[in-house]
Short mmCIF file of C-alpha atoms in Angstrom, two decimals:
data_model
loop_
_atom_site.label_atom_id
_atom_site.label_comp_id
_atom_site.label_asym_id
_atom_site.label_seq_id
_atom_site.Cartn_x
_atom_site.Cartn_y
_atom_site.Cartn_z
CA UNK A 1 36.82 -24.97 18.71
CA UNK A 2 33.65 -23.96 16.46
CA UNK A 3 34.58 -26.10 13.68
CA UNK A 4 35.43 -29.05 15.99
CA UNK A 5 32.12 -29.30 16.89
CA UNK A 6 30.52 -29.28 13.61
CA UNK A 7 33.11 -31.49 12.54
CA UNK A 8 36.38 -33.23 14.41
CA UNK A 9 33.40 -34.76 16.34
CA UNK A 10 32.16 -37.10 13.86
CA UNK A 11 35.92 -38.50 14.49
CA UNK A 12 36.07 -38.42 18.00
CA UNK A 13 32.51 -40.83 17.83
CA UNK A 14 34.36 -42.88 15.76
CA UNK A 15 38.46 -43.05 17.88
CA UNK A 16 35.82 -43.37 20.90
CA UNK A 17 34.21 -46.37 19.91
CA UNK A 18 36.69 -47.72 18.71
CA UNK A 19 38.71 -47.39 21.89
CA UNK A 20 36.53 -49.51 23.56
CA UNK A 21 36.47 -52.32 21.47
CA UNK A 22 39.97 -52.96 21.59
CA UNK A 23 39.58 -52.06 24.99
CA UNK A 24 38.08 -55.55 24.73
CA UNK A 25 41.21 -57.25 22.33
CA UNK A 26 43.19 -56.43 25.20
CA UNK A 27 41.95 -58.14 27.80
CA UNK A 28 41.44 -60.96 25.52
CA UNK A 29 45.40 -60.79 24.47
CA UNK A 30 46.23 -61.54 27.81
CA UNK A 31 43.74 -64.84 28.57
CA UNK A 32 45.90 -67.00 26.25
CA UNK A 33 45.54 -68.58 22.55
CA UNK A 34 42.14 -70.41 22.59
CA UNK A 35 40.37 -67.62 24.45
CA UNK A 36 42.52 -65.12 22.01
CA UNK A 37 41.28 -66.58 18.75
CA UNK A 38 37.74 -67.12 19.93
CA UNK A 39 37.53 -63.77 20.88
CA UNK A 40 38.89 -62.71 17.12
CA UNK A 41 36.21 -64.76 15.28
CA UNK A 42 33.30 -63.58 17.33
CA UNK A 43 34.61 -60.03 16.96
CA UNK A 44 35.03 -60.61 13.43
CA UNK A 45 31.99 -61.54 12.88
CA UNK A 46 30.12 -58.85 15.29
CA UNK A 47 31.98 -56.06 13.72
CA UNK A 48 29.72 -57.49 10.23
CA UNK A 49 26.43 -56.99 12.27
CA UNK A 50 27.54 -53.77 13.54
CA UNK A 51 28.45 -52.65 9.39
CA UNK A 52 25.02 -54.29 8.42
CA UNK A 53 23.33 -51.79 11.83
CA UNK A 54 25.06 -49.05 10.63
CA UNK A 55 22.50 -48.09 8.12
CA UNK A 56 20.41 -46.40 10.43
CA UNK A 57 22.69 -43.94 11.94
CA UNK A 58 23.25 -43.02 7.80
CA UNK A 59 19.62 -43.23 7.70
CA UNK A 60 18.97 -40.44 9.95
CA UNK A 61 21.82 -38.67 8.90
CA UNK A 62 20.10 -39.15 5.77
CA UNK A 63 17.23 -37.66 6.16
CA UNK A 64 17.06 -35.59 9.07
CA UNK A 65 18.22 -32.64 7.48
CA UNK A 66 15.95 -31.36 6.02
CA UNK A 67 14.32 -29.94 9.10
CA UNK A 68 16.74 -27.58 10.35
CA UNK A 69 15.62 -24.37 10.52
CA UNK A 70 17.90 -21.70 7.97
CA UNK A 71 18.35 -18.14 8.49
CA UNK A 72 17.21 -16.92 4.74
CA UNK A 73 20.11 -14.13 5.02
CA UNK A 74 22.84 -16.49 4.86
CA UNK A 75 21.63 -19.65 5.24
CA UNK A 76 22.97 -20.62 9.00
CA UNK A 77 21.39 -23.30 10.29
CA UNK A 78 19.33 -21.55 13.66
CA UNK A 79 16.94 -24.29 14.68
CA UNK A 80 15.40 -27.75 14.11
CA UNK A 81 11.75 -28.40 12.85
CA UNK A 82 11.65 -30.64 15.73
CA UNK A 83 7.45 -30.97 15.58
CA UNK A 84 7.58 -31.96 11.79
CA UNK A 85 10.81 -34.45 11.90
CA UNK A 86 9.09 -36.30 15.28
CA UNK A 87 7.56 -38.53 12.86
CA UNK A 88 10.81 -39.49 11.21
CA UNK A 89 12.50 -39.84 13.69
CA UNK A 90 10.46 -42.41 15.27
CA UNK A 91 9.58 -44.54 12.36
CA UNK A 92 13.56 -44.24 12.14
CA UNK A 93 14.27 -45.98 15.77
CA UNK A 94 11.46 -48.02 14.77
CA UNK A 95 12.70 -49.73 11.72
CA UNK A 96 15.98 -51.13 13.38
CA UNK A 97 13.35 -53.82 15.35
CA UNK A 98 14.16 -56.24 12.12
CA UNK A 99 17.41 -54.82 11.79
CA UNK A 100 18.26 -56.08 15.56
CA UNK A 101 16.20 -59.35 14.99
CA UNK A 102 18.89 -59.99 12.64
CA UNK A 103 21.62 -59.25 13.65
CA UNK A 104 20.93 -60.77 17.21
CA UNK A 105 19.76 -64.49 14.97
CA UNK A 106 23.01 -64.65 13.76
CA UNK A 107 25.23 -63.67 16.45
CA UNK A 108 23.16 -66.75 17.95
CA UNK A 109 23.51 -68.99 14.88
CA UNK A 110 27.48 -69.10 13.49
CA UNK A 111 28.71 -69.78 16.85
CA UNK A 112 26.16 -72.63 17.65
CA UNK A 113 25.61 -74.07 14.71
CA UNK A 114 28.38 -73.25 12.15
CA UNK A 115 31.19 -72.46 13.93
CA UNK A 116 33.77 -74.11 11.24
CA UNK A 117 33.33 -71.26 9.59
CA UNK A 118 35.46 -69.88 11.44
CA UNK A 119 37.72 -72.87 13.03
CA UNK A 120 38.11 -76.33 13.55
CA UNK A 121 39.80 -76.25 16.58
CA UNK A 122 37.27 -77.47 19.19
CA UNK A 123 38.59 -75.16 22.07
CA UNK A 124 38.30 -72.16 20.39
CA UNK A 125 34.41 -73.39 18.95
CA UNK A 126 33.62 -74.10 22.58
CA UNK A 127 34.32 -70.26 24.15
CA UNK A 128 32.89 -68.81 21.11
CA UNK A 129 29.45 -70.91 21.91
CA UNK A 130 30.00 -69.44 25.49
CA UNK A 131 30.85 -65.99 24.57
CA UNK A 132 27.60 -65.76 22.21
CA UNK A 133 24.80 -64.64 23.70
CA UNK A 134 26.80 -61.97 25.01
CA UNK A 135 27.49 -61.14 21.91
CA UNK A 136 24.43 -61.45 20.60
CA UNK A 137 22.55 -59.00 23.15
CA UNK A 138 24.98 -56.51 22.50
CA UNK A 139 23.94 -56.83 19.07
CA UNK A 140 20.62 -56.83 19.90
CA UNK A 141 20.84 -53.02 21.03
CA UNK A 142 23.53 -51.91 18.38
CA UNK A 143 20.63 -51.02 15.66
CA UNK A 144 19.32 -48.97 17.60
CA UNK A 145 22.54 -47.15 19.71
CA UNK A 146 23.52 -46.44 16.34
CA UNK A 147 20.09 -44.83 14.83
CA UNK A 148 19.84 -42.63 18.02
CA UNK A 149 23.72 -41.47 17.17
CA UNK A 150 22.37 -40.93 13.67
CA UNK A 151 19.62 -38.51 15.16
CA UNK A 152 21.77 -36.83 17.65
CA UNK A 153 24.13 -35.96 15.44
CA UNK A 154 21.45 -34.73 12.51
CA UNK A 155 20.01 -32.46 14.58
CA UNK A 156 23.49 -31.38 15.65
CA UNK A 157 23.50 -32.27 19.31
CA UNK A 158 26.91 -32.40 18.92
CA UNK A 159 28.41 -31.40 22.89
CA UNK A 160 25.86 -33.34 24.61
CA UNK A 161 27.37 -36.35 22.47
CA UNK A 162 31.11 -35.83 22.86
CA UNK A 163 30.26 -35.54 26.65
CA UNK A 164 29.17 -38.79 26.42
CA UNK A 165 31.51 -40.04 24.69
CA UNK A 166 34.40 -38.95 26.96
CA UNK A 167 32.56 -40.32 29.84
CA UNK A 168 31.98 -43.86 28.37
CA UNK A 169 36.01 -44.29 26.83
CA UNK A 170 36.93 -42.71 30.06
CA UNK A 171 34.76 -45.54 31.85
CA UNK A 172 35.92 -48.22 29.78
CA UNK A 173 39.64 -47.23 30.05
CA UNK A 174 39.40 -47.10 33.88
CA UNK A 175 37.53 -51.10 33.62
CA UNK A 176 39.70 -52.37 31.78
CA UNK A 177 42.93 -51.49 33.89
CA UNK A 178 41.01 -52.67 36.97
CA UNK A 179 40.05 -56.12 35.33
CA UNK A 180 43.84 -56.22 35.28
CA UNK A 181 45.92 -55.08 38.22
CA UNK A 182 42.73 -55.96 40.53
CA UNK A 183 43.69 -59.35 41.58
CA UNK A 184 40.40 -60.32 42.65
CA UNK A 185 38.57 -58.88 38.98
CA UNK A 186 41.49 -60.16 37.55
CA UNK A 187 40.33 -64.14 38.56
CA UNK A 188 36.48 -63.35 36.97
CA UNK A 189 38.28 -62.28 33.60
CA UNK A 190 37.59 -64.66 30.96
CA UNK A 191 36.02 -64.23 27.73
CA UNK A 192 32.41 -64.06 29.11
CA UNK A 193 33.39 -61.28 31.16
CA UNK A 194 34.93 -59.61 28.23
CA UNK A 195 31.51 -59.59 26.12
CA UNK A 196 29.70 -59.05 29.05
CA UNK A 197 31.54 -55.93 28.99
CA UNK A 198 31.00 -54.91 25.56
CA UNK A 199 27.37 -55.31 25.76
CA UNK A 200 27.65 -53.02 28.82
CA UNK A 201 28.60 -50.33 27.54
CA UNK A 202 26.22 -50.61 24.26
CA UNK A 203 23.40 -50.84 27.11
CA UNK A 204 24.85 -47.60 28.45
CA UNK A 205 24.41 -46.03 25.18
CA UNK A 206 21.41 -47.15 24.62
CA UNK A 207 20.04 -45.92 28.14
CA UNK A 208 21.48 -42.42 27.95
CA UNK A 209 20.73 -42.05 23.96
CA UNK A 210 16.41 -43.14 24.33
CA UNK A 211 16.83 -40.46 27.23
CA UNK A 212 18.29 -37.97 25.54
CA UNK A 213 15.95 -38.21 22.90
CA UNK A 214 12.81 -38.92 24.44
CA UNK A 215 12.66 -37.47 28.03
CA UNK A 216 15.44 -35.27 28.45
CA UNK A 217 13.92 -32.08 28.26
CA UNK A 218 17.00 -30.67 26.08
CA UNK A 219 16.09 -33.44 24.00
CA UNK A 220 14.23 -33.15 19.69
CA UNK A 221 11.53 -34.52 20.65
CA UNK A 222 10.80 -33.00 23.94
CA UNK A 223 11.61 -29.25 22.66
CA UNK A 224 8.92 -26.49 22.21
CA UNK A 225 8.69 -24.84 18.91
CA UNK A 226 11.96 -23.40 17.86
CA UNK A 227 12.62 -19.61 19.09
CA UNK A 228 13.11 -19.01 15.28
CA UNK A 229 9.80 -19.56 14.42
CA UNK A 230 8.34 -17.82 17.71
CA UNK A 231 10.12 -14.55 16.78
CA UNK A 232 8.52 -14.84 13.19
CA UNK A 233 5.21 -15.22 14.31
CA UNK A 234 5.92 -12.29 17.35
CA UNK A 235 7.34 -9.51 14.12
CA UNK A 236 4.65 -11.09 12.10
#
């Protein structure tokens, strides 16, 4: 179990996110050819922008490990210097603003101004234009989300992160089944609904990750000095 939480969690996080995005593809598949094609075009653009935004998470995982506190005898990580890392974490989260604006601009501009890059079908273009604002809303939050996720991964807050993804992944699967099987909800299912659903997923991660980092008593930005430092001072 220890090995899983040290490595397998990374794979689990990726699979959980892919599960949620695949739910959107499943919902689009039942809407017909035009909606399915419009969703695929918009989803391809969305994933391209997500790749650009993922740099924030990679940055966090690259720069935060230097603040680990290790045992001098065996080299194992025994703590995290939250005080020293606070400035770096805040800069990582802040730098996502520029990436978020770029992604949002792309998500708006391509469907509205140059949809011909993906299709020449007028109905598909119309559906893309309608759903574009919701896709842009999700992309506006994405760089911050992966930046904060990178902070959580880099500081080894793995159990909380896995629990969060178990919950959001389960709720995603439940929401999909409700939309497919409940007649009142099935009536409101369209391409906009799918992208509202995906934007809501981003919003839930944005709020819960922010809470964990900034406001939770166990969050890395609100932790007191690591216990190992206190012990060292006491021994001295």
